[in-house]
PDB file of C-alpha atoms in Angstrom:
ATOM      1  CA  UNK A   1      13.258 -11.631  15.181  1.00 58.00           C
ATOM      2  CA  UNK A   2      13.664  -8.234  13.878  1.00 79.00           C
ATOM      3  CA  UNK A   3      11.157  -6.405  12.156  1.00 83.00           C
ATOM      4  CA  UNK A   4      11.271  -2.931  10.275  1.00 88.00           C
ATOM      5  CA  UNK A   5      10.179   0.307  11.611  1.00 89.00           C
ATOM      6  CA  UNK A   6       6.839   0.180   9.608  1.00 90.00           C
ATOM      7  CA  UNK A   7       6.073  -3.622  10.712  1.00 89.00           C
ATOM      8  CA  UNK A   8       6.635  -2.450  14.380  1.00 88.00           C
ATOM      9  CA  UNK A   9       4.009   0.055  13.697  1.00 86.00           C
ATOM     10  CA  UNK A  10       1.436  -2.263  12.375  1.00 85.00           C
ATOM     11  CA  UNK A  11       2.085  -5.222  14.473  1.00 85.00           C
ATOM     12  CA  UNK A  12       4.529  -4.846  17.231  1.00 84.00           C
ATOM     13  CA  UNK A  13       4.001  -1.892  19.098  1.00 84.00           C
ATOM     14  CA  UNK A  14       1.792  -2.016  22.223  1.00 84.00           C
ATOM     15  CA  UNK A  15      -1.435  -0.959  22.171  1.00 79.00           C
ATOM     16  CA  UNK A  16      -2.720   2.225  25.343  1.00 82.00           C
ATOM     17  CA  UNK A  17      -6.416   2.531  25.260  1.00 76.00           C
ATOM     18  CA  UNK A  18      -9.728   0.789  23.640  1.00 76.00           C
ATOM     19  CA  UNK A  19     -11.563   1.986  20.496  1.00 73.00           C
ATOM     20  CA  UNK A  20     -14.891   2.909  23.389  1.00 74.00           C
ATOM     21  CA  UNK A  21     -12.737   4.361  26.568  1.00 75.00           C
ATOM     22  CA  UNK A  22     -14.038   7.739  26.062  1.00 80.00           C
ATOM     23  CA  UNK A  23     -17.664   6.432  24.876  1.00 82.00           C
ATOM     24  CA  UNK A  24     -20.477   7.924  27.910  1.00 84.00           C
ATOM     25  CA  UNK A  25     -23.132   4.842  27.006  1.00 83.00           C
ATOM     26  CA  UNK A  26     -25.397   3.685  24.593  1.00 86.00           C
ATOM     27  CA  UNK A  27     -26.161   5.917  21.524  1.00 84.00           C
ATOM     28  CA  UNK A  28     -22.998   8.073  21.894  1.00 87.00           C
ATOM     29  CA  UNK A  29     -20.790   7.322  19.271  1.00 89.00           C
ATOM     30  CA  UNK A  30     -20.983   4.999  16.511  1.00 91.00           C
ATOM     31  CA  UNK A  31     -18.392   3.189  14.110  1.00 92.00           C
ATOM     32  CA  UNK A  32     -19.052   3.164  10.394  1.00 94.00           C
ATOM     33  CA  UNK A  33     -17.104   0.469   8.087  1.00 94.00           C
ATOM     34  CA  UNK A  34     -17.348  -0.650   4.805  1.00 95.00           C
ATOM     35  CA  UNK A  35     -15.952  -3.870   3.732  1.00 95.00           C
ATOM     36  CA  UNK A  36     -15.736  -5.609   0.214  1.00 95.00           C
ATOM     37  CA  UNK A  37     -16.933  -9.000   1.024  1.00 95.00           C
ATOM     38  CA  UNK A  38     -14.736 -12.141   0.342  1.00 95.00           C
ATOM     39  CA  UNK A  39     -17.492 -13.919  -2.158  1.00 94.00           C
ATOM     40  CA  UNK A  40     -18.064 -13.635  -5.841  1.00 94.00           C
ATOM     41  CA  UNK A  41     -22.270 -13.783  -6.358  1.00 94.00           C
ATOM     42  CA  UNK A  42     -23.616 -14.926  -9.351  1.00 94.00           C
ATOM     43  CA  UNK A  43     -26.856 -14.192 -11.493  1.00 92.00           C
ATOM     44  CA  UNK A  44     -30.383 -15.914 -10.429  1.00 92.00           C
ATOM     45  CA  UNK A  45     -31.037 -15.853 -13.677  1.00 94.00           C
ATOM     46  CA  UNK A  46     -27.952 -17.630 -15.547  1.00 92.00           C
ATOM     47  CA  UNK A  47     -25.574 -19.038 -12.796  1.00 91.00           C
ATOM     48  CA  UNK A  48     -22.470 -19.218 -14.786  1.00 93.00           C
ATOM     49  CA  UNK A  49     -22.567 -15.139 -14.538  1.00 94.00           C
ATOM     50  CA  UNK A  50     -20.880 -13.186 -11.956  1.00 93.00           C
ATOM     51  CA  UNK A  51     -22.436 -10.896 -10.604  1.00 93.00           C
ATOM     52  CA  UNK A  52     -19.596  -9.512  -8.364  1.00 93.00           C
ATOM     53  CA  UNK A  53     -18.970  -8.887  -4.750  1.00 95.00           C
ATOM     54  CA  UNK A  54     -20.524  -7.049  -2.757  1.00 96.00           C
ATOM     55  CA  UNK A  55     -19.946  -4.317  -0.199  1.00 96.00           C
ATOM     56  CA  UNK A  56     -20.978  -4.438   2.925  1.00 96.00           C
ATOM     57  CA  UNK A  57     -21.668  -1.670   5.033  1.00 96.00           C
ATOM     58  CA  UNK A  58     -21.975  -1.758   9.301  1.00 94.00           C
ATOM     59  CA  UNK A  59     -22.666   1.193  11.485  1.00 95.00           C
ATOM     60  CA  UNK A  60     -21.717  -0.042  15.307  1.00 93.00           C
ATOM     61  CA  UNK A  61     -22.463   1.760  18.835  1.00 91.00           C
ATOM     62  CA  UNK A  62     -19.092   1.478  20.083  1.00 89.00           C
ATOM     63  CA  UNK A  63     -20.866   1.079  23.806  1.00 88.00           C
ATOM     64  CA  UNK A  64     -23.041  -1.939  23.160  1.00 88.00           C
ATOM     65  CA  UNK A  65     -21.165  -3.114  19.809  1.00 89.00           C
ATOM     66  CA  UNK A  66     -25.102  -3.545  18.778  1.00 92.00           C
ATOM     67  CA  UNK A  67     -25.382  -3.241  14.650  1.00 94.00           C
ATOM     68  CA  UNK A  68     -27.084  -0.632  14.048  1.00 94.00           C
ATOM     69  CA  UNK A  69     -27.555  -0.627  10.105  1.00 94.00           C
ATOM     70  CA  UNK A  70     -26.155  -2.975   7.516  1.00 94.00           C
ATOM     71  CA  UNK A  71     -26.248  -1.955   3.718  1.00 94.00           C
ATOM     72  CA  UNK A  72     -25.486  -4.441   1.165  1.00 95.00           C
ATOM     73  CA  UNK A  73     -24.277  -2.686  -2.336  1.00 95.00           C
ATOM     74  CA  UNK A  74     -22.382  -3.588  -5.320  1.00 93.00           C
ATOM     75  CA  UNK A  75     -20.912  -0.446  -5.988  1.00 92.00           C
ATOM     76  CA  UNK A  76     -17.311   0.157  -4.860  1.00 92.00           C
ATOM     77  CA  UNK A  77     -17.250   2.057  -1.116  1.00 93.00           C
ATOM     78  CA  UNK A  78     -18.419   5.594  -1.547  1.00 93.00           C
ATOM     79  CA  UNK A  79     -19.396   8.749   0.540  1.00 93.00           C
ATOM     80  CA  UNK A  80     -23.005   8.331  -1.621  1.00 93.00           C
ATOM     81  CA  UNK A  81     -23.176   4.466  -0.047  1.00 92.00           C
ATOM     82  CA  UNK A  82     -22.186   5.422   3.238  1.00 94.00           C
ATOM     83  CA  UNK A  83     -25.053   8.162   3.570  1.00 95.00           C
ATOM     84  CA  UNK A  84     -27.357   4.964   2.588  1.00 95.00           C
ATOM     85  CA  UNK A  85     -26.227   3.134   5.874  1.00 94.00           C
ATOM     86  CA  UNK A  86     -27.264   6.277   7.493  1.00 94.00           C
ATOM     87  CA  UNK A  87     -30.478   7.028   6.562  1.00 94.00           C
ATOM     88  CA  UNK A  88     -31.137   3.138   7.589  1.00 93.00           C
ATOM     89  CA  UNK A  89     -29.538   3.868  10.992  1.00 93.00           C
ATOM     90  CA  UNK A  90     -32.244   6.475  11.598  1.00 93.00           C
ATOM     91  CA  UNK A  91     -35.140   3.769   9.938  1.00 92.00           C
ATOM     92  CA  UNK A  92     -37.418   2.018  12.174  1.00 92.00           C
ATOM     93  CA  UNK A  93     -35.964  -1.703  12.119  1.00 92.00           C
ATOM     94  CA  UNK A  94     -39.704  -3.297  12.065  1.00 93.00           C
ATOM     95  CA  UNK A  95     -40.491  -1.912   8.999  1.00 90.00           C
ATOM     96  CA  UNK A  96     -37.321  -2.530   7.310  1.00 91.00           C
ATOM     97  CA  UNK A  97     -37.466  -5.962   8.842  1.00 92.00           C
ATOM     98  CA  UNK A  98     -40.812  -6.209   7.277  1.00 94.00           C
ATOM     99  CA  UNK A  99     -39.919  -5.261   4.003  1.00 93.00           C
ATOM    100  CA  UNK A 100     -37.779  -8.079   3.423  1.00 92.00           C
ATOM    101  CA  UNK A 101     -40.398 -10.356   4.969  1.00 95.00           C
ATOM    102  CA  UNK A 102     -38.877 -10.518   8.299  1.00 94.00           C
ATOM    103  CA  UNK A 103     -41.274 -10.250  11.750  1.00 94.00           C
ATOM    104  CA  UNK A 104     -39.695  -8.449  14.930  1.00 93.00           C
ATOM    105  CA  UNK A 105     -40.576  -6.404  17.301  1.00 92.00           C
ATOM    106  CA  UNK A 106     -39.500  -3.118  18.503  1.00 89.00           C
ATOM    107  CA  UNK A 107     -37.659  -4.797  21.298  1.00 92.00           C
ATOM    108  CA  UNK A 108     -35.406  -7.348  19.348  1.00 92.00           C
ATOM    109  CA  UNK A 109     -33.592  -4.414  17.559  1.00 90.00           C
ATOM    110  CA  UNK A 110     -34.115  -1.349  19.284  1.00 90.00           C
ATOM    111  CA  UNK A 111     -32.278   1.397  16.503  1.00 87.00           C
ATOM    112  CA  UNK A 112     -33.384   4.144  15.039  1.00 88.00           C
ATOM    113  CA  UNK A 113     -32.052   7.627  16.490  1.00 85.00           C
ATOM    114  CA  UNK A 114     -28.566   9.171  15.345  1.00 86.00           C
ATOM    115  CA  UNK A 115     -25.747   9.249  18.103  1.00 88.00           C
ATOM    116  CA  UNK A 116     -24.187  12.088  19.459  1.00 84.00           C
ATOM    117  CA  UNK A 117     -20.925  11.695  17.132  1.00 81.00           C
ATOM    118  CA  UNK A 118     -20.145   9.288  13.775  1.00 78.00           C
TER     119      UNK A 118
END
């Protein structure tokens, strides 16, 4: 089967490398991505309102692939939302745990320093 030059590009042409080849260890670099999630939410209040759908946000060491900081937002992705999901990168997880009512320890989810690059 034949494909175009621009399918080739996107699908067909082989792949030199990973995403962490050049990645020292833990902490060095992490991935940021924002994705619009797949799921319309609706009101607590009146559940025949829509809400909308969220937009997730995930910031990744690329050495451990450990999550680093999630933000959840309604608001379309943004520079302003991204900053967010840094500022909870650099949080202590036990007390943002904690204020959503969940218990851990410093051990379970050991994140809160900045890496050497974004």
């Amino acid at each position: 089967m034949r494909m175009g030059e621009r399918a080739y590009v996107l699908k067909g042409r082989p792949l030199y490398g990973r995403a962490d080849q050049h990645v020292i260890g833990p902490g060095d670099q992490f991935q940021i991505d924002a994705t619009i999630a797949d799921i319309y939410l609706v009101s607590v209040i009146d559940k025949a309102t829509i809400v909308g759908r969220p937009t997730i946000y995930f910031i990744v060491d690329l050495f451990s692939r450990m999550i680093v900081s999630i933000y959840i937002t309604f608001d379309p992705p943004s520079w302003a939302a991204a900053m967010i999901a840094v500022v909870n990168m650099v949080t202590p997880k036990v007390d943002y745990c904690a204020r959503y009512g969940v218990t851990i320890s410093d051990q379970e989810w050991p994140c809160a320093h900045a890496p050497i690059s974004i």
